[in-house]
Coordinates of C-alpha atoms in Angstrom, one line a residue:
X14 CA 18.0 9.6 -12.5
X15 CA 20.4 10.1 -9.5
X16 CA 21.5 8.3 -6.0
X17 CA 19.3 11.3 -4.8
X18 CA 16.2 9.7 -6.6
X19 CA 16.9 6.1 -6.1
X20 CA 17.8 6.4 -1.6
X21 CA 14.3 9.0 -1.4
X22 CA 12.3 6.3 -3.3
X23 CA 13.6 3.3 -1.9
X24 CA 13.2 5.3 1.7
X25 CA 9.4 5.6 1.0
X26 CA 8.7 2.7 -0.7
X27 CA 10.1 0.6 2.3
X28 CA 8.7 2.3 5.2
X29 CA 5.7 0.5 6.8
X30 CA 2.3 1.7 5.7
X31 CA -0.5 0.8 4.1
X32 CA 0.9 -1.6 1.3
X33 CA 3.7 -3.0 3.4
X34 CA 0.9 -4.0 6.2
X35 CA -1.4 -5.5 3.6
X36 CA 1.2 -8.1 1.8
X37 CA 2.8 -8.9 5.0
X38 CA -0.6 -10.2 6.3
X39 CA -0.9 -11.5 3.3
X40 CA 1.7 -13.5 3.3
X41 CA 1.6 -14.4 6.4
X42 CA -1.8 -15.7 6.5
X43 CA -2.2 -17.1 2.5
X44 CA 1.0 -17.7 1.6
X45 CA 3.8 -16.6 -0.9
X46 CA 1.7 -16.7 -4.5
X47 CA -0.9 -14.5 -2.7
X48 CA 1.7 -12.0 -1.2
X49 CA 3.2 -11.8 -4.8
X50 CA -0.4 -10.8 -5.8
X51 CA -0.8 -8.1 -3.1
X52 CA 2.5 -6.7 -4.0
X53 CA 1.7 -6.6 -7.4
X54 CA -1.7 -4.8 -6.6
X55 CA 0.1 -2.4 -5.0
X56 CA 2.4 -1.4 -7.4
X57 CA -0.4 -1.1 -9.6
X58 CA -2.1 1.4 -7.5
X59 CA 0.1 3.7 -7.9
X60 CA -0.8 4.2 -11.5
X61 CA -4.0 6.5 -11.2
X62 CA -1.4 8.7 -9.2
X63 CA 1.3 8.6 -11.4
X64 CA -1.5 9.6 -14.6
X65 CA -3.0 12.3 -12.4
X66 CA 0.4 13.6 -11.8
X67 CA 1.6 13.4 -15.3
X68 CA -1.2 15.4 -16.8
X69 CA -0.6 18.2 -14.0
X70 CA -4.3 17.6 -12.9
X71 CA -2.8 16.6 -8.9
X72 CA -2.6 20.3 -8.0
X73 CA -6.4 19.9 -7.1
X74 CA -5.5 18.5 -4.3
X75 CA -3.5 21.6 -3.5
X76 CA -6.0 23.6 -4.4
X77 CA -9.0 21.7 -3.1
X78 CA -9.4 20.9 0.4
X79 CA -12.9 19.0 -0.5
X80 CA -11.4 16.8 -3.0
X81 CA -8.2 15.7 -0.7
X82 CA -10.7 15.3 2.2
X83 CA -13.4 13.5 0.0
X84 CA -10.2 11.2 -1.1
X85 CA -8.8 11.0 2.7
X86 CA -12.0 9.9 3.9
X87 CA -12.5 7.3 1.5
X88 CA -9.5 5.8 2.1
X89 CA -9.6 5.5 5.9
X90 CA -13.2 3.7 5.8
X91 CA -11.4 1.6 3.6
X92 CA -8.6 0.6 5.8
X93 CA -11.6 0.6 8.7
X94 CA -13.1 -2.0 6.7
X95 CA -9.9 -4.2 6.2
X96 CA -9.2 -4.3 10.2
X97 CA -12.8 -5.3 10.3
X98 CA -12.2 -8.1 8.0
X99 CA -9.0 -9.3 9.4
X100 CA -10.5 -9.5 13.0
X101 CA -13.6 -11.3 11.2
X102 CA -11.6 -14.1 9.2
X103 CA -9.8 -16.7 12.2
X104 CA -9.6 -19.0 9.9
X105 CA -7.0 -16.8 7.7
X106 CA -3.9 -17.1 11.1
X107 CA -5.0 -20.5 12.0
X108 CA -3.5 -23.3 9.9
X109 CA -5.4 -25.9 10.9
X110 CA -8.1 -24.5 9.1
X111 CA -8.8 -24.3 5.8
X112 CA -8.2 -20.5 4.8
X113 CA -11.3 -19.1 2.6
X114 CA -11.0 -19.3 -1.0
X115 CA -10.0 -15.8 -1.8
X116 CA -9.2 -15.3 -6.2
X117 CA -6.1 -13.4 -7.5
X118 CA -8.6 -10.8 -8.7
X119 CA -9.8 -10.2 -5.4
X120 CA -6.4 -9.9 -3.5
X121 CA -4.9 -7.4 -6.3
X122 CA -8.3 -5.5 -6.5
X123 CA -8.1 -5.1 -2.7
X124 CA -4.1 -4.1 -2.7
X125 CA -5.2 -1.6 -5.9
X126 CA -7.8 0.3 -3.9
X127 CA -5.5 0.6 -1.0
X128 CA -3.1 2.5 -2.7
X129 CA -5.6 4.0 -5.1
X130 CA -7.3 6.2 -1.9
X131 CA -4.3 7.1 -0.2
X132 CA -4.2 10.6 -1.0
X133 CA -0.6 11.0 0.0
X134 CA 0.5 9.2 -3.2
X135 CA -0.6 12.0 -5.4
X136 CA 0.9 14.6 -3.3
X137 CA 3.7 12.4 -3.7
X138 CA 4.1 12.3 -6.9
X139 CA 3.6 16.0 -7.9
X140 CA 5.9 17.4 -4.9
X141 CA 8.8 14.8 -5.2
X142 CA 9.0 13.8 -8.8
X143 CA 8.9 17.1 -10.8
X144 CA 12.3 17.8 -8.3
X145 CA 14.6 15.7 -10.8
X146 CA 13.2 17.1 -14.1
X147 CA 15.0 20.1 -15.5
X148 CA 13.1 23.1 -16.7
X149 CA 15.4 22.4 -19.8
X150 CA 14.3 19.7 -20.3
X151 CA 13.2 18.2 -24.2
X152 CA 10.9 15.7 -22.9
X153 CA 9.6 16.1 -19.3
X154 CA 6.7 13.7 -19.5
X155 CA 8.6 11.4 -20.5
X156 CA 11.2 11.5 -18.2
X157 CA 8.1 11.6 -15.6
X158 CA 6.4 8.6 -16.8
X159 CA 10.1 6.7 -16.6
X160 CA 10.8 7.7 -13.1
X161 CA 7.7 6.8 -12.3
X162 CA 7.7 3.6 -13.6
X163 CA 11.0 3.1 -12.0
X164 CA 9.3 4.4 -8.6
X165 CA 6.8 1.7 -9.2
X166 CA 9.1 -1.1 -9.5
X167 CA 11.3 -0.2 -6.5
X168 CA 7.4 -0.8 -4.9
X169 CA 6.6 -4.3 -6.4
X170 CA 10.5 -5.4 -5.4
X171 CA 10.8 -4.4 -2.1
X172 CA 6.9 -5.5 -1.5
X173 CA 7.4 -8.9 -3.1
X174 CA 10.3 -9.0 -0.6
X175 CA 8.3 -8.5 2.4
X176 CA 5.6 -10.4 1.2
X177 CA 8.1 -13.6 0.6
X178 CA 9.9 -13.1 4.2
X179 CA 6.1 -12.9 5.7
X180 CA 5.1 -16.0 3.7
X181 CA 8.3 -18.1 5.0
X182 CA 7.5 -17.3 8.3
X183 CA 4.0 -18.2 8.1
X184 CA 4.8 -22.0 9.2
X185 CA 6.9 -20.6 11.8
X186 CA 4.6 -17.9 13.3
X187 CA 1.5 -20.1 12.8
X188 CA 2.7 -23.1 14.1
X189 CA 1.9 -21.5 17.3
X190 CA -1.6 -21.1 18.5
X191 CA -1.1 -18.3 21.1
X192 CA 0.3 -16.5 18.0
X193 CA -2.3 -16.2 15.8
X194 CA -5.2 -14.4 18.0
X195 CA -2.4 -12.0 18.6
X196 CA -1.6 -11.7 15.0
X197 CA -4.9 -11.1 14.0
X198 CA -5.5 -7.8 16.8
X199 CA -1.9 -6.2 15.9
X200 CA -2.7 -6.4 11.9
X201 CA -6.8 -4.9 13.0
X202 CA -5.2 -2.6 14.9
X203 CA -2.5 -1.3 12.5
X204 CA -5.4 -0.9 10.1
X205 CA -7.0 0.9 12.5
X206 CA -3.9 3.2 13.5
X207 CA -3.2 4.1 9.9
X208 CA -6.9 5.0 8.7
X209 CA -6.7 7.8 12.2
X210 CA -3.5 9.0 11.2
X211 CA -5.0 9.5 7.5
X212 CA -8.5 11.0 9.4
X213 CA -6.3 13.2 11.3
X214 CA -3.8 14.2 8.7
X215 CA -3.6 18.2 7.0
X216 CA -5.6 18.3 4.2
X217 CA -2.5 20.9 3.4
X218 CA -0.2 18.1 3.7

């Protein structure tokens, strides 16, 4: 493990996408213990990815444009269905209404199947990981599986620190009623936006 490893990782782990967008609305519209769930989904995500990667079976999507554009397809009717849902629930940006019940299961299943059809993450983590293990090396799995696992916790930090800022803001941001209509379109719509960039994304990429 390097500077190299830890400034790339924390570079992608930080940039808006998928996860980022999901526990900021999360936070913003059920508060800090759910955000902390989302985040924690998300990390969690990752972990079909990091496996797949591991036992050297993510070269099929290399290999196989039906299986990365089975996977990418999956994935954007997925996100399709959250902007859907977002624009459906006004009672989730409107605090004087009762948000609907929603269980910690629920909000971490949710964050997991974000992250588990994104089919960028296992490109991810068979292009950018093997890059720091030696061909000398004793163990390389195992130094796989530990910067992967620090990979993942740069994720549930960094989310869990977007989802606590979103959360704090939530009285601020909903306190005003023009606000949350608004809130609810930009969140549909950046649902939206990401599940076309993933439609229209290489299946090489």
């Amino acid at each position: 493990m390097n500077a190299a490893f830890f400034l790339t990782s924390l570079l992608v782990v930080a940039s808006p996408g998928t996860g980022v967008l999901y526990t900021v609305s999360t936070g913003l519209s059920r508060g800090t213990r759910a955000s902390l769930l989302a985040a924690v989904g998300c990390a969690f995500g990752a972990v079909p990815h990091m496996t797949v990667a591991v036992l050297g079976l993510a070269a099929l999507f290399r290999t196989s444009a039906f299986a990365f554009e089975l996977l990418k397809y999956l994935g954007a009717a997925y996100l399709l269905y959250m902007a859907w849902s977002t624009l459906r629930d006004r009672s989730a940006f409107d605090p004087s209404k009762e948000v609907a019940a929603r269980s910690p299961l629920r909000i971490i299943v949710s964050a997991i199947l974000l992250n588990l059809l994104n089919p960028k993450l296992p490109i991810f983590f068979l292009a950018f990981l093997p890059q720091f293990i030696a061909k000398s090396d004793p163990a390389p799995v195992m130094h796989m599986l530990a910067l992967s696992a620090v990979f993942m916790l740069m994720t549930l930090v960094v989310f869990m620190v977007y989802g606590v800022f979103a959360s704090f803001m939530r009285t601020h941001v909903l306190a005003r009623p023009q606000v949350t209509s608004w809130l609810r379109r930009i969140f549909a719509v950046g649902f939206v936006a990401l599940s076309l960039k993933l439609v229209l994304s290489s299946s090489r990429a």
